[in-house]
XYZ file of C-alpha atoms in Angstrom:
425
model
C 1.965 -3.450 -0.023
C 5.554 -2.228 0.309
C 6.592 1.097 -1.195
C 9.343 1.938 -3.693
C 10.737 5.323 -4.660
C 13.490 6.184 -7.112
C 15.100 9.354 -8.448
C 17.362 9.951 -11.452
C 19.021 13.341 -11.983
C 20.033 14.448 -15.476
C 22.686 16.608 -13.816
C 25.503 14.748 -12.099
C 26.168 17.554 -9.621
C 22.729 17.146 -8.010
C 22.373 14.960 -4.919
C 18.989 13.201 -5.077
C 19.048 11.998 -1.466
C 16.936 14.885 -0.054
C 14.174 13.995 -2.517
C 14.411 10.297 -1.654
C 14.382 11.098 2.066
C 11.090 12.998 1.739
C 9.667 10.291 -0.502
C 10.403 7.572 2.029
C 8.510 9.460 4.727
C 5.553 9.900 2.381
C 5.429 6.123 1.779
C 6.080 5.007 5.371
C 2.423 3.931 5.750
C 3.050 1.141 3.221
C 5.619 -0.702 5.320
C 7.123 -0.392 8.778
C 9.111 -3.618 9.044
C 12.305 -2.346 7.367
C 13.659 0.342 5.068
C 16.559 0.946 2.751
C 18.073 3.623 0.549
C 20.931 3.164 -1.930
C 22.588 5.802 -4.128
C 25.159 5.706 -6.939
C 27.671 8.345 -7.978
C 30.988 8.017 -9.849
C 31.451 4.301 -9.042
C 30.589 4.997 -5.412
C 27.746 3.304 -3.525
C 26.287 4.871 -0.393
C 23.416 3.283 1.480
C 21.568 2.822 4.762
C 19.361 -0.176 5.524
C 17.783 -1.541 8.658
C 14.772 -2.842 10.536
C 12.027 -0.432 11.526
C 11.105 3.035 10.365
C 12.975 5.631 8.327
C 13.658 7.596 11.527
C 15.095 4.487 13.190
C 17.836 4.219 10.573
C 18.629 7.589 9.002
C 20.209 9.756 11.683
C 22.616 12.650 12.100
C 25.621 10.312 12.159
C 24.935 8.860 8.683
C 22.795 11.373 6.803
C 25.743 13.418 5.510
C 27.362 10.476 3.712
C 24.272 9.650 1.635
C 24.751 11.131 -1.805
C 24.363 10.268 -5.459
C 22.704 11.423 -8.670
C 20.628 8.243 -8.937
C 19.076 6.307 -6.088
C 16.398 3.821 -5.064
C 14.594 3.334 -1.778
C 12.148 0.878 -0.218
C 9.864 0.504 2.807
C 9.036 -3.135 3.501
C 5.764 -4.798 4.366
C 6.587 -8.448 5.116
C 4.649 -11.518 4.027
C 4.666 -14.490 6.389
C 6.423 -16.669 3.808
C 9.199 -14.159 3.066
C 12.803 -15.226 3.593
C 13.601 -13.543 6.921
C 17.363 -13.770 6.302
C 17.294 -11.317 3.382
C 18.523 -7.778 3.914
C 16.171 -4.869 3.235
C 16.013 -3.576 -0.338
C 17.353 -2.015 -2.500
C 19.694 -4.877 -3.334
C 23.007 -4.368 -5.129
C 24.129 -6.560 -8.021
C 27.170 -6.559 -10.291
C 25.807 -7.228 -13.808
C 29.012 -7.947 -15.689
C 31.249 -4.984 -16.371
C 34.019 -4.844 -13.801
C 33.046 -2.563 -10.944
C 29.635 -1.716 -12.427
C 26.852 -1.672 -9.869
C 23.102 -2.108 -10.312
C 20.318 -1.497 -7.791
C 16.918 -3.160 -7.671
C 13.841 -2.535 -5.514
C 10.631 -4.552 -5.812
C 7.136 -4.100 -4.432
C 5.112 -7.258 -4.855
C 5.057 -11.022 -5.196
C 5.752 -13.345 -8.108
C 3.895 -16.504 -9.075
C 6.816 -17.672 -11.219
C 9.818 -18.892 -9.267
C 12.260 -16.077 -9.938
C 15.062 -14.442 -7.987
C 15.837 -10.721 -7.908
C 19.311 -11.441 -9.288
C 17.781 -13.049 -12.368
C 15.532 -10.024 -12.875
C 18.524 -7.714 -12.506
C 20.458 -9.689 -15.124
C 17.592 -9.497 -17.623
C 17.145 -5.744 -17.060
C 20.762 -5.297 -18.109
C 20.065 -6.873 -21.523
C 18.348 -5.590 -24.672
C 14.843 -4.137 -24.570
C 13.527 -7.076 -26.597
C 14.756 -9.449 -23.880
C 13.222 -7.281 -21.146
C 9.836 -7.123 -22.899
C 9.749 -10.883 -23.405
C 10.721 -11.555 -19.789
C 8.171 -9.163 -18.268
C 5.423 -10.396 -20.593
C 5.609 -13.814 -18.977
C 6.602 -12.876 -15.413
C 3.395 -13.600 -13.493
C 2.519 -11.799 -10.286
C 1.558 -8.487 -8.772
C 4.639 -6.275 -8.803
C 6.359 -3.040 -9.609
C 10.128 -2.899 -10.111
C 12.770 -0.181 -10.038
C 16.228 -0.879 -11.468
C 19.066 1.645 -11.567
C 22.620 2.034 -12.777
C 24.637 5.222 -12.956
C 23.470 6.007 -16.492
C 19.787 5.032 -16.302
C 16.805 3.967 -14.248
C 14.107 1.502 -15.359
C 10.568 1.411 -13.931
C 8.226 -1.512 -14.579
C 4.560 -2.159 -13.781
C 3.307 -5.738 -14.037
C 1.275 -6.725 -17.137
C -1.944 -6.849 -15.102
C -1.347 -3.419 -13.571
C -2.129 -4.781 -10.099
C 0.548 -2.740 -8.336
C 0.506 1.049 -8.788
C 3.441 3.060 -10.125
C 3.647 6.708 -11.138
C 6.308 8.928 -12.699
C 6.875 12.651 -12.178
C 9.575 15.275 -12.081
C 11.074 18.104 -10.077
C 13.577 20.237 -11.924
C 16.278 17.963 -13.344
C 15.081 14.995 -11.273
C 12.822 12.282 -12.694
C 10.918 10.593 -9.870
C 9.170 7.211 -9.812
C 6.981 6.250 -6.862
C 4.428 3.706 -5.743
C 2.078 6.587 -4.921
C 1.616 10.104 -6.251
C 1.605 11.614 -2.734
C 5.370 11.033 -2.440
C 6.046 13.012 -5.621
C 3.809 15.883 -4.553
C 5.297 15.894 -1.033
C 8.587 16.815 -2.722
C 7.052 19.709 -4.614
C 7.199 17.623 -7.769
C 4.720 17.313 -10.600
C 2.968 14.061 -11.456
C 3.381 13.305 -15.156
C 2.161 9.827 -15.896
C 0.575 6.772 -14.257
C 2.313 3.738 -15.711
C 0.008 1.475 -17.683
C -0.183 -2.281 -17.235
C 2.989 -3.839 -18.628
C 4.677 -0.481 -19.167
C 8.485 -0.335 -19.026
C 9.940 3.161 -18.672
C 13.640 3.804 -19.330
C 14.954 7.041 -17.807
C 18.299 8.612 -18.692
C 19.901 12.038 -19.052
C 17.768 12.766 -22.127
C 14.438 12.091 -20.429
C 12.340 8.938 -20.510
C 10.828 6.575 -23.050
C 8.110 3.942 -22.672
C 7.990 0.382 -23.975
C 5.282 -2.197 -23.405
C 5.184 -5.829 -22.447
C 2.112 -7.832 -23.387
C -0.811 -6.469 -21.370
C -2.847 -9.275 -19.863
C -6.054 -8.034 -18.238
C -5.751 -4.623 -16.600
C -6.927 -5.010 -12.991
C -5.361 -2.756 -10.325
C -5.720 -3.882 -6.714
C -8.960 -2.555 -5.229
C -7.574 -2.821 -1.675
C -5.313 0.137 -2.494
C -8.464 2.266 -2.641
C -9.957 0.731 0.510
C -6.965 0.767 2.856
C -3.408 0.700 1.555
C -2.940 4.008 -0.269
C -2.729 7.396 1.402
C -5.956 9.387 0.942
C -4.114 12.246 -0.782
C -2.848 9.920 -3.522
C -4.252 9.454 -7.012
C -4.272 5.867 -8.277
C -4.608 5.554 -12.050
C -6.443 8.853 -12.247
C -8.848 8.096 -9.383
C -8.661 10.137 -6.166
C -8.346 7.825 -3.172
C -10.079 10.421 -0.979
C -13.026 10.757 -3.366
C -13.360 6.987 -3.686
C -13.472 6.512 0.089
C -16.034 9.311 0.427
C -18.221 7.571 -2.164
C -17.753 4.250 -0.359
C -19.407 5.809 2.690
C -22.256 7.270 0.643
C -22.967 3.964 -1.114
C -22.593 2.091 2.177
C -25.500 4.107 3.604
C -27.555 3.617 0.440
C -27.125 -0.162 0.715
C -27.286 -0.406 4.538
C -29.443 2.427 5.945
C -29.820 2.799 9.698
C -31.166 5.309 12.237
C -28.707 6.610 14.830
C -27.616 9.695 16.754
C -24.037 10.023 15.492
C -21.623 8.572 12.932
C -18.070 7.803 14.080
C -15.122 6.763 11.932
C -12.602 4.195 13.092
C -9.238 6.011 12.974
C -7.609 6.488 10.589
C -8.647 4.489 7.552
C -12.389 4.576 8.303
C -12.675 8.335 8.765
C -13.304 9.414 5.178
C -15.926 6.728 4.534
C -17.603 7.791 7.801
C -17.839 11.379 6.522
C -19.450 10.076 3.343
C -21.888 7.950 5.345
C -22.839 10.926 7.527
C -23.295 13.133 4.473
C -25.594 10.640 2.768
C -27.597 9.813 5.885
C -27.888 13.271 7.400
C -26.688 11.862 10.727
C -24.241 14.035 12.673
C -20.568 13.105 12.329
C -18.337 13.228 15.432
C -14.624 12.623 15.952
C -15.400 10.561 19.030
C -12.412 8.196 18.951
C -8.881 9.559 19.174
C -5.951 7.680 17.678
C -2.496 7.776 19.247
C -0.517 9.059 16.261
C 2.694 7.505 17.575
C 1.313 4.009 17.018
C 1.669 2.499 13.563
C -0.875 0.698 11.407
C -2.170 -2.275 13.411
C -3.103 -4.418 10.423
C 0.443 -4.580 9.038
C 2.083 -5.751 12.282
C 3.500 -9.261 11.798
C 1.951 -11.216 14.720
C -1.488 -11.499 16.289
C -0.201 -10.749 19.802
C 1.478 -7.557 18.587
C -1.714 -6.452 16.845
C -3.894 -7.041 19.924
C -1.549 -5.176 22.283
C -1.192 -2.347 19.800
C -4.960 -1.833 19.544
C -5.290 -1.354 23.315
C -3.017 1.685 23.375
C -3.915 2.961 19.915
C -7.503 4.174 20.375
C -9.236 6.212 23.079
C -12.857 7.504 23.191
C -14.231 10.973 23.933
C -17.028 9.774 26.217
C -19.164 12.924 26.230
C -20.019 12.349 22.564
C -20.916 8.692 23.116
C -22.803 8.150 26.381
C -26.405 7.113 25.819
C -26.148 7.432 22.029
C -26.994 5.093 19.177
C -23.740 5.077 17.204
C -22.829 4.103 13.650
C -19.171 3.062 13.550
C -17.702 3.047 10.038
C -14.477 1.157 9.309
C -12.675 0.374 6.075
C -12.579 -3.419 6.465
C -12.720 -6.346 8.855
C -9.905 -8.818 8.331
C -9.164 -10.754 11.514
C -11.655 -8.853 13.665
C -9.281 -7.817 16.467
C -9.568 -4.087 15.886
C -13.342 -3.935 15.493
C -13.907 -6.041 18.635
C -11.695 -3.701 20.646
C -13.413 -0.584 19.287
C -16.821 -2.036 20.167
C -15.543 -2.724 23.703
C -14.353 0.883 23.917
C -17.767 2.168 22.815
C -19.651 -0.056 25.264
C -17.391 1.027 28.127
C -18.216 4.634 27.177
C -21.939 4.073 27.732
C -23.123 3.770 24.129
C -26.724 2.588 23.767
C -26.533 0.753 20.412
C -23.621 0.080 18.068
C -24.237 -0.266 14.340
C -21.144 -1.373 12.410
C -20.848 -0.401 8.759
C -17.897 -1.576 6.677
C -16.743 0.232 3.516
C -15.607 -2.981 1.788
C -17.115 -6.452 1.306
C -16.274 -9.332 3.677
C -12.672 -10.546 3.331
C -13.173 -14.251 2.676
C -10.123 -15.494 0.743
C -6.451 -15.852 1.614
C -3.541 -15.997 -0.791
C -3.743 -12.388 -1.952
C -0.679 -11.190 -3.813
C -1.024 -7.678 -2.373
C -1.381 -8.165 1.386
C -0.589 -10.996 3.762
C -3.426 -13.247 4.918
C -1.776 -16.674 4.980
C -4.563 -18.761 6.556
C -8.255 -18.501 5.792
C -9.149 -19.590 9.321
C -7.700 -16.266 10.491
C -10.344 -14.380 8.501
C -13.374 -13.625 10.645
C -15.716 -13.671 7.627
C -14.454 -16.910 6.080
C -17.244 -19.523 6.170
C -19.369 -17.263 8.404
C -22.538 -15.377 7.601
C -22.840 -11.646 8.294
C -25.146 -12.461 11.218
C -22.571 -14.869 12.678
C -19.863 -12.199 12.408
C -22.195 -9.641 14.025
C -22.707 -11.871 17.052
C -18.999 -12.644 17.262
C -17.946 -8.974 17.373
C -20.809 -7.927 19.661
C -22.526 -5.336 17.440
C -26.259 -4.527 17.314
C -26.181 -4.536 13.517
C -23.578 -5.114 10.807
C -23.560 -4.115 7.159
C -20.962 -4.219 4.380
C -20.792 -2.388 1.078
C -21.371 -4.796 -1.809
C -18.605 -5.593 -4.270
C -20.675 -3.850 -6.955
C -20.990 -0.793 -4.713
C -17.246 -0.754 -4.041
C -16.521 -0.929 -7.762
C -18.884 1.979 -8.339
C -17.115 4.057 -5.681
C -13.738 3.343 -7.273
C -14.717 4.254 -10.822
C -16.101 0.947 -12.153
C -12.735 -0.336 -13.359
C -11.771 -3.981 -13.675
C -10.037 -4.625 -10.330
C -8.002 -7.354 -8.624
C -10.462 -8.494 -5.923
C -9.337 -11.935 -4.780
C -9.640 -11.204 -1.045
C -13.332 -10.323 -1.521
C -14.079 -13.372 -3.665
C -14.156 -11.256 -6.821
C -11.983 -10.937 -9.909
C -8.680 -12.848 -9.854
C -6.855 -12.958 -13.210
C -4.687 -15.860 -12.013
C -7.581 -18.126 -11.068
C -7.425 -21.370 -12.998
């Protein structure tokens, strides 16, 4: 769920840092635990890394020393089993030639036991060696590797993690999401295929392919992770979420006075639900925009405290009304319980919860961190049991088939919903 962003300029007098800076901001939603940016130019390395947001680390006292014609950057979403002693990416390695530096940034998790240094060493070898290595490197990942004369972008052989390439003038840009390329005024050229290895140098870029396994991008990108203005493998995230809401009503109809979206990730599905149902849509819950994404905070206490100051109701829209509240997902249940409390305190008559994804029932996802199944509110519970637990008058989820339909009927990675998992033995 982290984000990576890299830029290679074919002209050595162009500083790519301004493009990277904008790209990092565009991907900040993917990780708020730590960030890093590293640039290379004429044997010189310049970098800034640290805990927290981009704005916590890149400031007036260091921004002027960040320069290079090739650079990588990273925003980190931590997993509970990550090594907490490791510095933020990109990491710097010295692959062999005296003084030569290589950068690597990774979004994802590996099933094979492999270290980033080993990956960096392989990416400095022949293309045949790289193809063989990636063909058998199991996991959900995208990788950026850079030296002064080239940049390499890799999408895992299952295509679980997204990666897209574009350009702006003499700069070739690779990003986890298309929104970060477009935010720079760049043009999106190509969504990397499963197992695709792209080598970028001063002459442009060329694609090679590892052995594709079973193309299955992560469906949770469409539900929650990706920004709504991104395109994932040719599918508009905004359009998919709108269709989720429409299908959600088709599968779980209800009569009510208004439809409300849970800010921010439930808003688009709520619009779709209102459109399909003919029920009036209201922005009746306001989100404090200075609070980050609750789900990706690392501890339960932090998430609960964050929810209390994150959301506030507009009571005149709610008092005495039967309300449909649409949210993108229920994982632990903290957020939805708090929102229901807010609605009840505002004088709502009935609360109908509609969720634009199936119940999250499995842990061990390679794309977001749910370490223990007992933390999942839907694990080993029926929908009726969850309804009683959260205090709603009714509860309905989109089916997995309905979610697939909304997202373009591709073959997706769906382990958290009990669906397709290419690694299941």
